[in-house]
Short mmCIF file of C-alpha atoms in Angstrom, two decimals:
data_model
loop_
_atom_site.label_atom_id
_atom_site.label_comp_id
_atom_site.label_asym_id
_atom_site.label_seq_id
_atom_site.Cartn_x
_atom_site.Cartn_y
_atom_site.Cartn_z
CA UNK M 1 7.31 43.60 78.02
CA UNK M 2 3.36 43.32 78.28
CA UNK M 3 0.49 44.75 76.52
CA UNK M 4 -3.11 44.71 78.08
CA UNK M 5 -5.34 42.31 76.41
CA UNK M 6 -9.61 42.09 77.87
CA UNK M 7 -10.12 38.72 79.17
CA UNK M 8 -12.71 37.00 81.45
CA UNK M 9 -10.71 34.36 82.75
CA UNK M 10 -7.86 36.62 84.55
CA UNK M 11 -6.66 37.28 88.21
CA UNK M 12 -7.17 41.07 87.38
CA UNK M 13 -11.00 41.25 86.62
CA UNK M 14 -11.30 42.10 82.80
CA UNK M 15 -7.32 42.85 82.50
CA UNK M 16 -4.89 40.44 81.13
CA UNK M 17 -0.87 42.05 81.00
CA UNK M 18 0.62 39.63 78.30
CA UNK M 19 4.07 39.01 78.78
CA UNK M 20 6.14 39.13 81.95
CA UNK M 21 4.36 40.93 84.51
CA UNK M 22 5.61 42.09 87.63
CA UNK M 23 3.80 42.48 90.92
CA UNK M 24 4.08 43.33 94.50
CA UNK M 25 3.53 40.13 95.62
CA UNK M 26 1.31 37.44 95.36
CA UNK M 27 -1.94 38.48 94.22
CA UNK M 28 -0.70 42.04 94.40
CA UNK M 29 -0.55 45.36 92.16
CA UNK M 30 1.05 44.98 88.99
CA UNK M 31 4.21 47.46 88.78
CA UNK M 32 5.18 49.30 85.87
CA UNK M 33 8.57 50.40 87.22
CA UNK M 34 10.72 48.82 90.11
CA UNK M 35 12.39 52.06 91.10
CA UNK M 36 10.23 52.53 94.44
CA UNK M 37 9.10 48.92 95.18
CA UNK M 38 10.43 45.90 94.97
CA UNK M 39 9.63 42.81 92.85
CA UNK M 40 7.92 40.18 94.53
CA UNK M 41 6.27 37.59 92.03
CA UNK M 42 6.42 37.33 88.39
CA UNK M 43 4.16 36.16 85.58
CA UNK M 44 5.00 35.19 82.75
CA UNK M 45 2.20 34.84 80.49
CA UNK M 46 1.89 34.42 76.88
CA UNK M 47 -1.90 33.35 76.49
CA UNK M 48 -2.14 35.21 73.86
CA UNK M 49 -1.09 33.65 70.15
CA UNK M 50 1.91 35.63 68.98
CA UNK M 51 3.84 32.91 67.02
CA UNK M 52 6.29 32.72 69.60
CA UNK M 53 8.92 30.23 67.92
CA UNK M 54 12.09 28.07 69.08
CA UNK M 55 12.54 26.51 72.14
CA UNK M 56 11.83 27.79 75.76
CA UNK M 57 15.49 29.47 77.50
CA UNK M 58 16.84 27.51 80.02
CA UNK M 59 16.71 31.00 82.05
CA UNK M 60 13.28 30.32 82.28
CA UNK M 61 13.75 28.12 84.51
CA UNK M 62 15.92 30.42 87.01
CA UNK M 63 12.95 32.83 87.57
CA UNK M 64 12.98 32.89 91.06
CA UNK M 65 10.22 34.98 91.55
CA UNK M 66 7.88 33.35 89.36
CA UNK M 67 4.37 32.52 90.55
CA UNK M 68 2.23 32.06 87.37
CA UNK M 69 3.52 29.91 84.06
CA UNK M 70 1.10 30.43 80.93
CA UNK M 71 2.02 29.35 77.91
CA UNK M 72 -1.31 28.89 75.25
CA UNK M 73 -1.65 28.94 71.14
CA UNK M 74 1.88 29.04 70.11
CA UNK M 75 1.72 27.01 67.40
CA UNK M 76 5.21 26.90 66.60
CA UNK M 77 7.31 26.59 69.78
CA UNK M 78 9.58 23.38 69.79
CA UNK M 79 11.34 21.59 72.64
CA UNK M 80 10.34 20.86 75.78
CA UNK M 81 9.58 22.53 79.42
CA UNK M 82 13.25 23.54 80.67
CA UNK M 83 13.98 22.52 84.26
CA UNK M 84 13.37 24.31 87.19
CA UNK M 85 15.43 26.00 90.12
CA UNK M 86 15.00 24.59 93.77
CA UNK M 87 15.02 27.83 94.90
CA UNK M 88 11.76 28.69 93.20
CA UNK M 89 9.25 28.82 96.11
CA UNK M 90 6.62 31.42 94.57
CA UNK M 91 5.45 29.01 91.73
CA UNK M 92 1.99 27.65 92.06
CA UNK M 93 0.17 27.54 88.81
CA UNK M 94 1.57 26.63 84.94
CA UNK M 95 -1.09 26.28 82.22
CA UNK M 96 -0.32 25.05 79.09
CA UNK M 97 -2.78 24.37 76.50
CA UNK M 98 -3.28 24.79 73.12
CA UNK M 99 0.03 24.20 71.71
CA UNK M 100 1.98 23.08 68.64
CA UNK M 101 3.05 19.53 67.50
CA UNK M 102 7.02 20.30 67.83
CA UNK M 103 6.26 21.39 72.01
CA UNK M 104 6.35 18.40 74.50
CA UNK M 105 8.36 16.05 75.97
CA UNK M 106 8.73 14.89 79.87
CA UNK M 107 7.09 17.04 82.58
CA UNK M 108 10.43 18.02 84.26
CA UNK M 109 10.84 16.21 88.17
CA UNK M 110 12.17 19.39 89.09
CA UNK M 111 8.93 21.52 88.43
CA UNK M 112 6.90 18.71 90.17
CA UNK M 113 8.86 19.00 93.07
CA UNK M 114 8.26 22.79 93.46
CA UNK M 115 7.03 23.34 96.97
CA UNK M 116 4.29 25.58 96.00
CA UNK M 117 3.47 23.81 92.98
CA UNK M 118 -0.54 23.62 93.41
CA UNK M 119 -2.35 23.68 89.35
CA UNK M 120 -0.31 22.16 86.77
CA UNK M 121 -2.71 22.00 83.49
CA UNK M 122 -1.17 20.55 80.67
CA UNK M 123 -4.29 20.01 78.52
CA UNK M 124 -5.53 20.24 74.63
CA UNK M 125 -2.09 19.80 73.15
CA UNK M 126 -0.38 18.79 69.81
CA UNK M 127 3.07 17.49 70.98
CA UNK M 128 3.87 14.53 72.44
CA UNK M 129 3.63 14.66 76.32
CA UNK M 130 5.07 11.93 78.88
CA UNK M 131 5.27 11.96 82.83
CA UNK M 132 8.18 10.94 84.50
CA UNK M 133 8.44 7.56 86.07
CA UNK M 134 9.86 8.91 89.58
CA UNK M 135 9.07 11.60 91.09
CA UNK M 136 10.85 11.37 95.11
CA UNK M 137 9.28 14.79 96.30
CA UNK M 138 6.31 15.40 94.78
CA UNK M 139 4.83 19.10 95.60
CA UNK M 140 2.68 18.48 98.83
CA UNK M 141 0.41 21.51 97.59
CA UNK M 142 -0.15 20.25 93.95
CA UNK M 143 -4.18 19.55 94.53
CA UNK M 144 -5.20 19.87 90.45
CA UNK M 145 -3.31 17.81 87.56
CA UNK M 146 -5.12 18.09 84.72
CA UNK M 147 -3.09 16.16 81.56
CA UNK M 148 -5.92 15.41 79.25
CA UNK M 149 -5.73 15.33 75.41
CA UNK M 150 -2.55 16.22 74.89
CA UNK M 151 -0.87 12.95 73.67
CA UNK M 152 0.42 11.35 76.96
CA UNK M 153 2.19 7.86 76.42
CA UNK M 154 3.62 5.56 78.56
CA UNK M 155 2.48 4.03 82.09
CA UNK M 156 0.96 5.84 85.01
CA UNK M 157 3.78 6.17 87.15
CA UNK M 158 2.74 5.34 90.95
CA UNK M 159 3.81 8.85 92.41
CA UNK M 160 0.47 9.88 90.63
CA UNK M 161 -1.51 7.41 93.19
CA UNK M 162 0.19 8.51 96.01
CA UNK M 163 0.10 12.22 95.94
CA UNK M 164 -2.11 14.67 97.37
CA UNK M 165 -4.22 15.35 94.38
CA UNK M 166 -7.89 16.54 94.45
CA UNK M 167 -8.36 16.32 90.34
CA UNK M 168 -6.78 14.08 88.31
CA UNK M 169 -7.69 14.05 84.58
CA UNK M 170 -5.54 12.06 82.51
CA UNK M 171 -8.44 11.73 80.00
CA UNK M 172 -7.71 11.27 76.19
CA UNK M 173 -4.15 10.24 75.80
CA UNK M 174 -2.38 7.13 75.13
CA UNK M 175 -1.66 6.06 78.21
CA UNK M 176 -1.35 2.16 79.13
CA UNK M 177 -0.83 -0.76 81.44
CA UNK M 178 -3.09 -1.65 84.68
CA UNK M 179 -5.05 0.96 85.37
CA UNK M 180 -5.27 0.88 89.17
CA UNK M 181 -3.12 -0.61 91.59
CA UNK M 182 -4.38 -3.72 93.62
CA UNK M 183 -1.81 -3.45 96.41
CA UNK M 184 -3.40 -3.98 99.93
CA UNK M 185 -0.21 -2.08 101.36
CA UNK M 186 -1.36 0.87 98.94
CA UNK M 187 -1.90 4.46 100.27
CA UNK M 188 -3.35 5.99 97.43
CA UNK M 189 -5.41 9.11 96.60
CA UNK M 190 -5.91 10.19 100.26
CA UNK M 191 -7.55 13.58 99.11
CA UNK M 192 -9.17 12.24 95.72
CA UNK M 193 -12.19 14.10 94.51
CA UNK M 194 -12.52 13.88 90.66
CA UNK M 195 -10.80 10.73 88.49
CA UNK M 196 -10.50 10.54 85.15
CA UNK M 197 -8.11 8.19 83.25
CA UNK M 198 -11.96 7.91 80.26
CA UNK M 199 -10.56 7.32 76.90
CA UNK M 200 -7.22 6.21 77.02
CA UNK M 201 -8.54 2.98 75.06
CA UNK M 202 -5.13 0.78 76.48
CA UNK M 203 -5.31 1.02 80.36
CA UNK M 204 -6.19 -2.55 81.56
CA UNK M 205 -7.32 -4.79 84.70
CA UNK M 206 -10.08 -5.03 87.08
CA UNK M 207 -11.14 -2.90 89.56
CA UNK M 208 -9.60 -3.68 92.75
CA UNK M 209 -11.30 -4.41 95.99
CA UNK M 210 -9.14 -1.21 97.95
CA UNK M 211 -11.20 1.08 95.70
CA UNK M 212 -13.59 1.31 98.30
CA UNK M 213 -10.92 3.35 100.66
CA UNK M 214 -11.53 6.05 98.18
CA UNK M 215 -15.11 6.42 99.94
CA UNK M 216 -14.17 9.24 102.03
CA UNK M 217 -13.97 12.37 99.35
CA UNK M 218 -14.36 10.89 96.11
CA UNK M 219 -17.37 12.51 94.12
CA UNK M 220 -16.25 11.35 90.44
CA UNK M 221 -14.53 8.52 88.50
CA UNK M 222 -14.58 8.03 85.20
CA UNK M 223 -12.88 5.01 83.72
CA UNK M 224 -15.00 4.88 80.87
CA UNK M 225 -13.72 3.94 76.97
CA UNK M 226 -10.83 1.61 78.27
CA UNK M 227 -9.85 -2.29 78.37
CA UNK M 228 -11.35 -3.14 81.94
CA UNK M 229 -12.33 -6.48 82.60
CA UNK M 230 -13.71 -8.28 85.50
CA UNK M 231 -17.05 -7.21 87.88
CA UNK M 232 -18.36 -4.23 89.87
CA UNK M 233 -16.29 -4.72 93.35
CA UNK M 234 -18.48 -5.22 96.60
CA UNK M 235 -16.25 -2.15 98.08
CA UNK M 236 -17.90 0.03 95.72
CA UNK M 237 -20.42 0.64 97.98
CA UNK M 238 -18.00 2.34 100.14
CA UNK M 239 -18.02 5.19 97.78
CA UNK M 240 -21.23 7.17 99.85
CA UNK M 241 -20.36 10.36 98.33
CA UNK M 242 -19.56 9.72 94.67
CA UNK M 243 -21.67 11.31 92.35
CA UNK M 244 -20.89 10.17 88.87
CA UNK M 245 -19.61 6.75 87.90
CA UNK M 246 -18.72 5.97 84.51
CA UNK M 247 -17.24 2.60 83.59
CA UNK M 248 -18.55 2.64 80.16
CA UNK M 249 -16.78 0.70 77.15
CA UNK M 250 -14.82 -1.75 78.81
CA UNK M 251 -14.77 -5.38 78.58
CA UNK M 252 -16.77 -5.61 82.30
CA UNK M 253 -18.91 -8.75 83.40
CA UNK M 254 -21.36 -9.84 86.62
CA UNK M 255 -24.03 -8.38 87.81
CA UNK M 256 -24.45 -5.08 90.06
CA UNK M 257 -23.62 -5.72 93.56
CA UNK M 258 -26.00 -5.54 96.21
CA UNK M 259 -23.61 -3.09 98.36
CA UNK M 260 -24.40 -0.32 95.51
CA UNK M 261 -27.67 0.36 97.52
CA UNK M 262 -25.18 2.30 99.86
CA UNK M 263 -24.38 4.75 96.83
CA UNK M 264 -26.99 7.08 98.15
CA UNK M 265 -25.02 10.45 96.39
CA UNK M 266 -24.55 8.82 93.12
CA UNK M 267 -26.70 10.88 90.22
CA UNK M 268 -25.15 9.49 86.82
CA UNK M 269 -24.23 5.92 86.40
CA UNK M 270 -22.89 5.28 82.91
CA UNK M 271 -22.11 0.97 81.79
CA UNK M 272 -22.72 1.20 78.54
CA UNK M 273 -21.25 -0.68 76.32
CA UNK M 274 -19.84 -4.05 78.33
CA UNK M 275 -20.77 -7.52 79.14
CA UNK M 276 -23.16 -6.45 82.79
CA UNK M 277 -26.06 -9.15 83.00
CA UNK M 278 -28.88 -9.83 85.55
CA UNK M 279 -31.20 -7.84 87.14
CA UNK M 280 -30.87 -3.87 87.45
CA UNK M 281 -33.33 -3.47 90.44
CA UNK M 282 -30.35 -2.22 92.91
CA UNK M 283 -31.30 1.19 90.89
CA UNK M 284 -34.49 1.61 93.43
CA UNK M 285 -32.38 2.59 95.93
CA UNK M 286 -30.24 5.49 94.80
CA UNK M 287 -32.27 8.24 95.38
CA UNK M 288 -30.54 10.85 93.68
CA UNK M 289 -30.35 9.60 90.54
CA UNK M 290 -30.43 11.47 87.41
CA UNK M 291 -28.65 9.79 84.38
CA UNK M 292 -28.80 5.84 83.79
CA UNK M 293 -27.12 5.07 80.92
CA UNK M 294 -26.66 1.16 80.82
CA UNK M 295 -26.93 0.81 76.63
CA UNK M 296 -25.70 -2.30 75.24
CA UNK M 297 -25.07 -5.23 78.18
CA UNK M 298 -27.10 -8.33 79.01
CA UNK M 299 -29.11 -6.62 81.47
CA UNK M 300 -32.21 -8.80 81.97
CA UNK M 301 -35.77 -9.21 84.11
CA UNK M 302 -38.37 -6.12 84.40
CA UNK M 303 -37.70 -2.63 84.45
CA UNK M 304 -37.75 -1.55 88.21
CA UNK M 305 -40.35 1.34 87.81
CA UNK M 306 -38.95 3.29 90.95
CA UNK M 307 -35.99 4.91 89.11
CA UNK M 308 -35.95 8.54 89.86
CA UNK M 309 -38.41 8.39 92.78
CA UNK M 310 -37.35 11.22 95.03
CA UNK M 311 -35.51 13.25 91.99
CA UNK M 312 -35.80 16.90 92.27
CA UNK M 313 -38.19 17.71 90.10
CA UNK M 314 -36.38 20.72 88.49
CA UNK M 315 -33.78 18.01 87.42
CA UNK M 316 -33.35 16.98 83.29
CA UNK M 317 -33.65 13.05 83.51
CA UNK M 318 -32.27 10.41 81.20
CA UNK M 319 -32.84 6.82 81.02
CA UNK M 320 -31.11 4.81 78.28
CA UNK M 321 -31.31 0.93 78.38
CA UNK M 322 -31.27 -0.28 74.78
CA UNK M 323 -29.54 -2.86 73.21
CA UNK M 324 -30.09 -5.42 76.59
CA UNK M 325 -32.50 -8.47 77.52
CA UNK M 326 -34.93 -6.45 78.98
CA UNK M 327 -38.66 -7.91 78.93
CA UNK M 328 -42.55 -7.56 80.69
CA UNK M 329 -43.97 -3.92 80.52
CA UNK M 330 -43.04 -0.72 80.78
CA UNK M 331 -43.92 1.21 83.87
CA UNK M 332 -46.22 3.06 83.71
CA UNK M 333 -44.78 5.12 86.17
CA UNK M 334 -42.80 6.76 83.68
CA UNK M 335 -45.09 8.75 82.57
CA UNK M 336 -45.27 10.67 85.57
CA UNK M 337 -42.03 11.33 86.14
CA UNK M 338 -41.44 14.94 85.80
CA UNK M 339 -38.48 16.08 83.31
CA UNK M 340 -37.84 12.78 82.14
CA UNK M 341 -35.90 14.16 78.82
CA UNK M 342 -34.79 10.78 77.02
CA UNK M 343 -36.10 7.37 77.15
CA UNK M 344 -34.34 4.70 75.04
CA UNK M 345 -34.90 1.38 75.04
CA UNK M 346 -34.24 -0.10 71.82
CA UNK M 347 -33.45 -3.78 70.68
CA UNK M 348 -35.24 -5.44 73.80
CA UNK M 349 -37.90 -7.79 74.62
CA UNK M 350 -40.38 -5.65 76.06
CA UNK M 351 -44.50 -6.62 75.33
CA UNK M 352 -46.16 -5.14 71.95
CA UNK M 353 -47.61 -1.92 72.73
CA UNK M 354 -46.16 -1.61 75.91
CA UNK M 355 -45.68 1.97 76.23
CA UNK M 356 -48.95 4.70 77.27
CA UNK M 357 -49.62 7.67 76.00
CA UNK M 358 -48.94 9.34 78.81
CA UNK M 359 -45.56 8.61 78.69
CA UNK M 360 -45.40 9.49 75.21
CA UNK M 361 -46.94 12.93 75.65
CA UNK M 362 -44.96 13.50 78.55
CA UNK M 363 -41.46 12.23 77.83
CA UNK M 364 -39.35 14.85 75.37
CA UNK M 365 -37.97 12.42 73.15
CA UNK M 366 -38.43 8.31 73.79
CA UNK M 367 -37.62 5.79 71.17
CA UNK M 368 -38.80 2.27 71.25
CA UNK M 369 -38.97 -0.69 69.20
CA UNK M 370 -41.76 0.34 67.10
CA UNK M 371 -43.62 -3.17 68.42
CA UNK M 372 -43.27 -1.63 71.83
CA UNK M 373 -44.77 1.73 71.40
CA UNK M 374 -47.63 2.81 68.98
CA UNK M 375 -47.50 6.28 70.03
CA UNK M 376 -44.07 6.80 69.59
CA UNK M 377 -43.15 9.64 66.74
CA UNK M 378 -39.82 7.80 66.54
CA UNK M 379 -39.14 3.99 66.87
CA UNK M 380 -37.03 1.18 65.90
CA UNK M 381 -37.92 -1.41 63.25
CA UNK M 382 -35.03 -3.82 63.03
CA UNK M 383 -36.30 -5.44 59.17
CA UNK M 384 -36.00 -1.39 57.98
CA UNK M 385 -33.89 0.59 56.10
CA UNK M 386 -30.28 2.07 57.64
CA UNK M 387 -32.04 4.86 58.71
CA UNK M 388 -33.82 3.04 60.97
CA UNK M 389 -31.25 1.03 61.56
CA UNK M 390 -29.43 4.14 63.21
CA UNK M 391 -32.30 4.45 65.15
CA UNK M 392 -31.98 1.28 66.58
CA UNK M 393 -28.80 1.62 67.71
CA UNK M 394 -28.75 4.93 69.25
CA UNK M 395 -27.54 6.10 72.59
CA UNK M 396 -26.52 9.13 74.66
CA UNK M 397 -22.98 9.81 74.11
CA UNK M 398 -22.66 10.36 78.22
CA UNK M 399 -19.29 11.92 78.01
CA UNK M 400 -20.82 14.92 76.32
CA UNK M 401 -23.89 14.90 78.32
CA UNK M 402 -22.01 15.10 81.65
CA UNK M 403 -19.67 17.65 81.18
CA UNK M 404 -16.77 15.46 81.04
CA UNK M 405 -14.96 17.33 78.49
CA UNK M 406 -14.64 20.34 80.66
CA UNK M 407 -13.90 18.58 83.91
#
């Protein structure tokens, strides 16, 4: 059964068969009859909302030939995943998104331990979702696991940290419990690239000093809107290639480590919203830097006035320290700094009138305390109304800004 629906998104250019598809193989034609050529993969895809209802067969699971698993927008399946055959070798890709509250459950072991197993996407989802707490063969080719928003309770069981993963977004659930292992005997994430356990809101600890070992491949890690306590590890600088850090909304203390001069690929660095104190000139030295968003700490001392020296100039650049202990001037070297998009710093100690017109002809949109900046169309006045009052306390909402969202 299949009808042909226009998508973008589809192994067959513009063509999406809806249904279960037959092929010649993997990445082959589709077939419309068997009676000359033999089956070699399946799909079964139901992308498409139909009000599919009930629970999934347990034949499902005895596909042999099965490569692709979609299952999006039925609103009113119940039940969980059924398991899955041993002897299905063609499997490497089940999407499921968009669901109904009655459809969830435990991802089966036995689909995890497919041996072609490479995308599982279990993402946007009204049911609740859980991951099993053992998992003895995990899929050696299963590179992207992407579990966000879709309700996920319960601990993250340490198969996750030892597989071969690439991604890993766990973003938006309920997940809880120490958030990474601090286990010197640990071989975790040897293939890491992106990490995102942001908004779970219960996952708790420090950041351990093996983090570092991640240095090799990881690019992102995003821990951001959790329970974290403690400082910014040393190892950190170890990370030479990560490009986006985000530890914002924690419970996090100390200063910024020395070693984070070494974070030479790093272009968004996100605190907001903890306990961080001391000085923020380790910022001079990351080169590449295009978002510093460090709203509400203890930050203290001058504003280092080399941040984004060496940007790209075709780069949009945002710089939001409000709500800290900032004091002295501002540099004047903001002014010049080409595409600098937002400025905030809000609720600080800065000197009256410390901001040029330059940088408020040349800066899109900066917002100040209103002692601070003259020339500012926008600006904070504490003693005011609410409305300025929401002023005040504005920030970026980095999550949106970076693209988290989507991965």
């Amino acid at each position: 059964w299949h009808k042909i629906y226009k998508r973008w998104n589809f192994q067959f250019e513009e063509v999406d068969p809806a249904g279960i598809v037959c092929q010649t193989g993997p990445w082959g034609d589709i077939l419309l009859n068997d009676e000359e050529i033999m089956v070699g993969r399946l799909i079964v895809n139901f992308r498409i909302k139909n009000n599919l209802t009930g629970t999934l067969p347990p034949e499902l699971g005895h596909l042999v030939d099965i490569g692709n698993l979609l299952i999006e927008q039925q609103k009113h399946l119940t039940g969980s995943l059924p398991p899955m055959m041993p002897s299905i070798t063609l499997l490497e890709s089940v999407g499921i998104l968009f669901n109904g509250p009655d459809f969830g459950g435990e991802i089966p072991v036995s689909l995890l331990e497919l041996p072609s197993l490479s995308y599982l996407t279990v993402k946007q989802n009204s049911g609740s979702w859980s991951l099993p707490d053992n998992v003895d063969n995990i899929s050696p080719k299963l590179t992207n696991l992407d579990v966000s928003h879709s309700n996920f309770r319960g601990t993250i069981p340490r198969w996750i940290y030892e597989s071969n993963v690439v991604v890993l977004d766990l973003a938006f659930n309920y997940l809880h419990g120490p958030i990474l292992p601090d286990d010197e005997t640990f071989h975790w994430f040897p293939r890491i690239e992106f990490l995102s356990f942001h908004g779970n809101r219960h996952l708790y600890g420090t950041l351990p000093d093996a983090l570092g070992r991640l240095g090799g491949t990881l690019k992102v890690l995003a821990l951001g809107n959790n329970q974290i306590g403690g400082s910014v590890p040393e190892s950190i600088g170890n990370l030479s290639n990560l490009e986006l850090l985000s530890l914002d909304d924690n419970a996090m203390t100390g200063t910024l480590p020395s070693s984070m001069t070494s974070m030479t690929s790093l272009r968004h660095l996100v605190l907001s919203s903890n306990s961080f104190h001391g000085s923020v000139t380790v910022l001079e030295s990351m080169k590449n830097l295009t978002s510093v968003l460090i709203h509400s700490n203890e930050f203290s001392g001058e504003l280092p006035g080399g941040i984004f020296d060496g940007v790209s100039s075709d780069s949009s650049l945002y710089l939001d320290v409000g709500i800290n202990r900032f004091s002295g001037d501002i540099p004047s070297s903001y002014g010049n700094v080409p595409n600098l998009t937002f400025f905030g710093a809000t609720r600080n100690g800065f000197e009256n009138n410390t901001v040029d017109n330059i940088t408020c002809d040349n800066v899109e949109f900066t917002i100040m305390d209103c002692s601070a900046c003259s020339c500012c169309n926008v600006c904070c006045d504490p003693s005011d109304d609410l409305s300025s009052r929401e002023i005040c306390d504005f920030h970026m909402d980095s999550f949106r800004l970076l693209g988290l969202e989507c991965g």
